[in-house]
Amino acid sequence: MSTPDDGAGSAALARADRPVIAFFDVDNTLMRGASVYHLGRVAWQRGHLGWRDLARFAWQQARFTSVGENYRHQLAVRDRALELVAGHSVLELEAIAVETYDKHLHSLLHPSVVARAHEHLAQGHEVWLITATPEACARVIAERLGLTGAIGTQIESVDGVFTGALLGPVMHAGHKADAAGRIAGEKGVRLSDCWAYSDSRNDIPLLELVGHQQVVNPDAALARYAAARGWPVMRDRP
């Protein structure tokens, strides 16, 4: 595993005299690969998906790991997530999310990125995951890691059963920035005091929203963008 190369990095963290939030992307930032693929694996093992569905998840995972995310990938993630949960109960998805974390996701976490999240907590900051993955899965990751909370893609449910429709937008690109701004506003936090961590060019709106940007294992476009602006970079690869 490589060590972080993050310029000012963790040395810049200081105990907060006022509320501060650090926002962490999940896929290819906090962990390697796409979390929704592993949800699909567990759902298949439980009999909720067929072989063709699993093969599509596998292809998406391989592509995401090798070239990073793009808008078409996000649409595929949305469609697969909706297909995964439609007709199933909220409790079923929560159980799948717990099993997914315990069987797969915990071993894919980037240790130095998790350590940075815990540094924020130690300094009195709130730490929120913000991700396109279904919010039930994001909440499990946050709970397991002892983080403050999670903001993910929300799926409509009626009487405890998912309809297969989205409740609001996929938590992606500018929608992440909008959600982060709302959380900060509700908590009376100045965005100039906040942090954001991401690997993807799609999260540039979120990174530019806050006062402290931290690029993690960036895709090529974000690496160029960060270099032009002097943003620090962390690299943590298995």
Coordinates of C-alpha atoms in Angstrom, one line a residue:
M1 CA 0.0 0.0 0.0
S2 CA 1.3 3.4 -0.9
T3 CA 1.5 6.2 1.7
P4 CA -0.5 9.4 1.3
D5 CA 1.0 12.2 -0.7
D6 CA -1.2 15.1 0.4
G7 CA 0.8 18.2 0.7
A8 CA -0.5 20.1 3.8
G9 CA -2.7 17.1 4.4
S10 CA -3.6 15.9 7.9
A11 CA -1.2 18.5 9.4
A12 CA -3.8 21.1 8.4
L13 CA -6.5 19.6 10.6
A14 CA -7.1 21.5 13.7
R15 CA -9.6 21.2 16.5
A16 CA -12.7 23.0 15.6
D17 CA -13.7 26.2 17.5
R18 CA -17.0 26.1 15.5
P19 CA -18.8 23.4 13.6
V20 CA -17.0 21.8 10.7
I21 CA -18.1 19.0 8.3
A22 CA -15.9 16.7 6.2
F23 CA -17.7 15.2 3.3
F24 CA -16.3 11.9 1.9
D25 CA -17.3 10.3 -1.4
V26 CA -17.4 6.5 -1.1
D27 CA -16.7 4.7 -4.4
N28 CA -13.0 4.8 -5.4
T29 CA -12.5 7.3 -2.6
L30 CA -13.2 5.6 0.7
M31 CA -13.1 2.2 -0.9
R32 CA -11.9 0.5 -4.1
G33 CA -14.6 0.0 -6.7
A34 CA -18.3 0.5 -6.8
S35 CA -20.3 -0.5 -3.6
V36 CA -23.5 -1.1 -5.6
Y37 CA -21.8 -4.0 -7.4
H38 CA -21.3 -5.8 -4.1
L39 CA -24.9 -5.1 -3.1
G40 CA -25.8 -6.9 -6.3
R41 CA -23.5 -9.9 -5.4
V42 CA -25.3 -10.4 -2.1
A43 CA -28.7 -9.8 -3.6
W44 CA -27.9 -12.6 -6.2
Q45 CA -26.7 -14.9 -3.4
R46 CA -30.1 -14.3 -1.7
G47 CA -32.0 -15.1 -4.9
H48 CA -33.1 -11.5 -5.7
L49 CA -31.0 -11.3 -9.0
G50 CA -30.3 -13.7 -11.9
W51 CA -27.0 -14.5 -13.6
R52 CA -27.5 -11.9 -16.3
D53 CA -27.9 -9.2 -13.7
L54 CA -24.8 -10.3 -11.9
A55 CA -22.8 -10.3 -15.1
R56 CA -23.9 -6.7 -15.7
F57 CA -22.8 -5.7 -12.2
A58 CA -19.5 -7.4 -12.8
W59 CA -18.9 -5.6 -16.1
Q60 CA -19.7 -2.2 -14.4
Q61 CA -17.4 -3.0 -11.5
A62 CA -14.5 -3.8 -13.8
R63 CA -15.0 -0.7 -15.9
F64 CA -15.4 1.6 -12.9
T65 CA -12.3 0.2 -11.3
S66 CA -10.2 0.7 -14.4
V67 CA -11.4 4.0 -15.8
G68 CA -13.5 5.7 -13.1
E69 CA -17.1 6.9 -13.2
N70 CA -18.9 8.9 -15.8
Y71 CA -22.5 10.0 -16.2
R72 CA -23.4 6.9 -18.2
H73 CA -22.0 4.8 -15.4
Q74 CA -24.1 6.7 -12.9
L75 CA -27.2 6.0 -14.9
A76 CA -26.4 2.3 -15.0
V77 CA -25.8 2.4 -11.2
R78 CA -29.2 4.0 -10.8
D79 CA -31.0 1.5 -13.0
R80 CA -29.4 -1.5 -11.3
A81 CA -30.1 -0.1 -7.8
L82 CA -33.8 0.4 -8.6
E83 CA -34.0 -3.0 -10.2
L84 CA -32.4 -4.5 -7.1
V85 CA -34.9 -3.1 -4.6
A86 CA -38.2 -2.8 -6.5
G87 CA -40.8 -4.9 -4.7
H88 CA -38.6 -5.7 -1.8
S89 CA -39.0 -4.3 1.7
V90 CA -36.9 -1.6 3.3
L91 CA -35.8 -4.2 6.0
E92 CA -34.6 -6.6 3.2
L93 CA -32.3 -3.9 1.7
E94 CA -31.0 -3.0 5.1
A95 CA -30.1 -6.7 5.8
I96 CA -28.4 -6.9 2.3
A97 CA -26.5 -3.7 3.1
V98 CA -25.2 -5.1 6.4
E99 CA -24.2 -8.4 4.8
T100 CA -22.5 -6.6 2.0
Y101 CA -20.4 -4.5 4.3
D102 CA -19.4 -7.5 6.5
K103 CA -18.6 -9.8 3.5
H104 CA -17.1 -7.4 1.0
L105 CA -16.8 -3.7 1.7
H106 CA -14.8 -3.7 4.9
S107 CA -11.9 -5.4 3.1
L108 CA -12.0 -2.8 0.2
L109 CA -11.6 0.3 2.4
H110 CA -8.6 2.5 1.8
P111 CA -6.9 2.5 5.2
S112 CA -5.4 6.0 5.0
V113 CA -8.6 7.5 3.9
V114 CA -10.5 5.9 6.8
A115 CA -7.8 7.1 9.1
R116 CA -8.3 10.6 7.8
A117 CA -12.0 10.4 8.5
H118 CA -11.2 9.4 12.0
E119 CA -8.7 12.3 12.4
H120 CA -11.6 14.7 11.5
L121 CA -13.7 13.1 14.2
A122 CA -10.9 13.4 16.7
Q123 CA -10.8 17.1 16.0
G124 CA -14.4 17.5 16.7
H125 CA -15.6 17.6 13.1
E126 CA -18.6 15.9 11.7
V127 CA -17.9 13.3 9.0
W128 CA -20.6 12.6 6.4
L129 CA -20.4 10.1 3.5
I130 CA -22.0 11.5 0.4
T131 CA -22.5 9.0 -2.5
A132 CA -24.6 7.8 -5.4
T133 CA -25.0 4.4 -3.7
P134 CA -28.3 3.7 -2.1
E135 CA -28.6 5.5 1.2
A136 CA -29.2 2.3 3.2
C137 CA -25.8 1.0 2.2
A138 CA -24.1 4.3 2.8
R139 CA -25.6 4.4 6.3
V140 CA -24.3 1.0 7.2
I141 CA -20.7 2.0 6.1
A142 CA -21.0 5.2 8.2
E143 CA -22.3 3.3 11.2
R144 CA -19.6 0.6 11.0
L145 CA -16.9 3.2 10.8
G146 CA -18.4 5.4 13.6
L147 CA -19.0 8.4 11.3
T148 CA -21.6 11.0 11.8
G149 CA -24.0 10.1 9.0
A150 CA -24.5 9.4 5.3
I151 CA -26.3 11.0 2.3
G152 CA -27.0 8.6 -0.6
T153 CA -29.5 8.1 -3.4
Q154 CA -33.0 7.7 -1.9
I155 CA -35.5 5.2 -3.2
E156 CA -39.3 5.7 -2.7
S157 CA -41.1 3.2 -0.4
V158 CA -44.7 2.7 0.4
D159 CA -45.7 0.9 3.5
G160 CA -42.2 -0.3 3.9
V161 CA -41.8 -1.7 0.4
F162 CA -39.7 -0.1 -2.4
T163 CA -41.6 1.1 -5.5
G164 CA -38.6 1.1 -7.8
A165 CA -38.8 4.9 -8.2
L166 CA -36.3 7.4 -7.0
L167 CA -37.1 9.9 -4.2
G168 CA -35.2 12.9 -5.5
P169 CA -32.1 12.7 -7.8
V170 CA -29.2 10.3 -7.9
M171 CA -26.7 11.7 -5.4
H172 CA -24.2 12.7 -8.1
A173 CA -22.2 15.7 -9.4
G174 CA -24.0 19.0 -8.6
H175 CA -26.6 17.2 -6.5
K176 CA -23.9 16.3 -4.0
A177 CA -22.9 19.9 -3.7
D178 CA -26.6 20.9 -3.2
A179 CA -27.0 18.3 -0.5
A180 CA -23.8 19.3 1.2
G181 CA -24.8 22.9 1.2
R182 CA -28.2 22.0 2.7
I183 CA -26.6 20.0 5.5
A184 CA -24.1 22.8 6.3
G185 CA -26.9 25.3 6.3
E186 CA -29.1 23.3 8.6
K187 CA -26.2 22.9 11.1
G188 CA -25.0 26.5 10.9
V189 CA -21.7 25.5 9.4
R190 CA -19.6 27.8 7.2
L191 CA -18.7 26.1 3.9
S192 CA -15.4 27.8 4.0
D193 CA -14.5 25.7 7.1
C194 CA -15.6 22.4 5.5
W195 CA -13.7 19.7 3.7
A196 CA -14.5 17.4 0.8
Y197 CA -12.8 14.2 -0.4
S198 CA -13.2 12.7 -3.8
D199 CA -11.6 10.8 -6.6
S200 CA -13.8 12.0 -9.5
R201 CA -14.0 14.9 -11.8
N202 CA -17.8 14.6 -11.3
D203 CA -17.4 15.9 -7.8
I204 CA -15.7 19.1 -8.7
P205 CA -18.8 21.0 -7.7
L206 CA -18.6 19.5 -4.2
L207 CA -14.9 20.1 -4.0
E208 CA -15.2 23.8 -5.1
L209 CA -18.1 24.3 -2.6
V210 CA -15.9 23.9 0.5
G211 CA -12.9 25.7 1.8
H212 CA -10.6 22.6 2.0
Q213 CA -10.3 20.2 -1.0
Q214 CA -8.7 16.8 -0.7
V215 CA -8.3 14.8 -3.9
V216 CA -8.0 11.0 -3.4
N217 CA -6.8 8.5 -6.0
P218 CA -8.0 10.9 -8.7
D219 CA -9.1 10.1 -12.2
A220 CA -7.0 11.8 -15.0
A221 CA -9.3 14.8 -15.4
L222 CA -9.5 15.5 -11.7
A223 CA -5.7 15.1 -11.3
R224 CA -5.1 17.8 -13.9
Y225 CA -7.7 20.0 -12.4
A226 CA -6.3 19.6 -8.9
A227 CA -2.7 20.2 -10.1
A228 CA -3.7 23.5 -11.8
R229 CA -5.3 24.7 -8.5
G230 CA -2.7 23.3 -6.1
W231 CA -5.1 21.0 -4.3
P232 CA -3.5 18.3 -2.2
V233 CA -3.6 14.6 -3.4
M234 CA -3.8 11.4 -1.3
R235 CA -2.9 8.1 -2.9
D236 CA -3.9 4.9 -1.3
R237 CA -3.8 1.9 -3.5
P238 CA -3.8 -1.8 -2.5

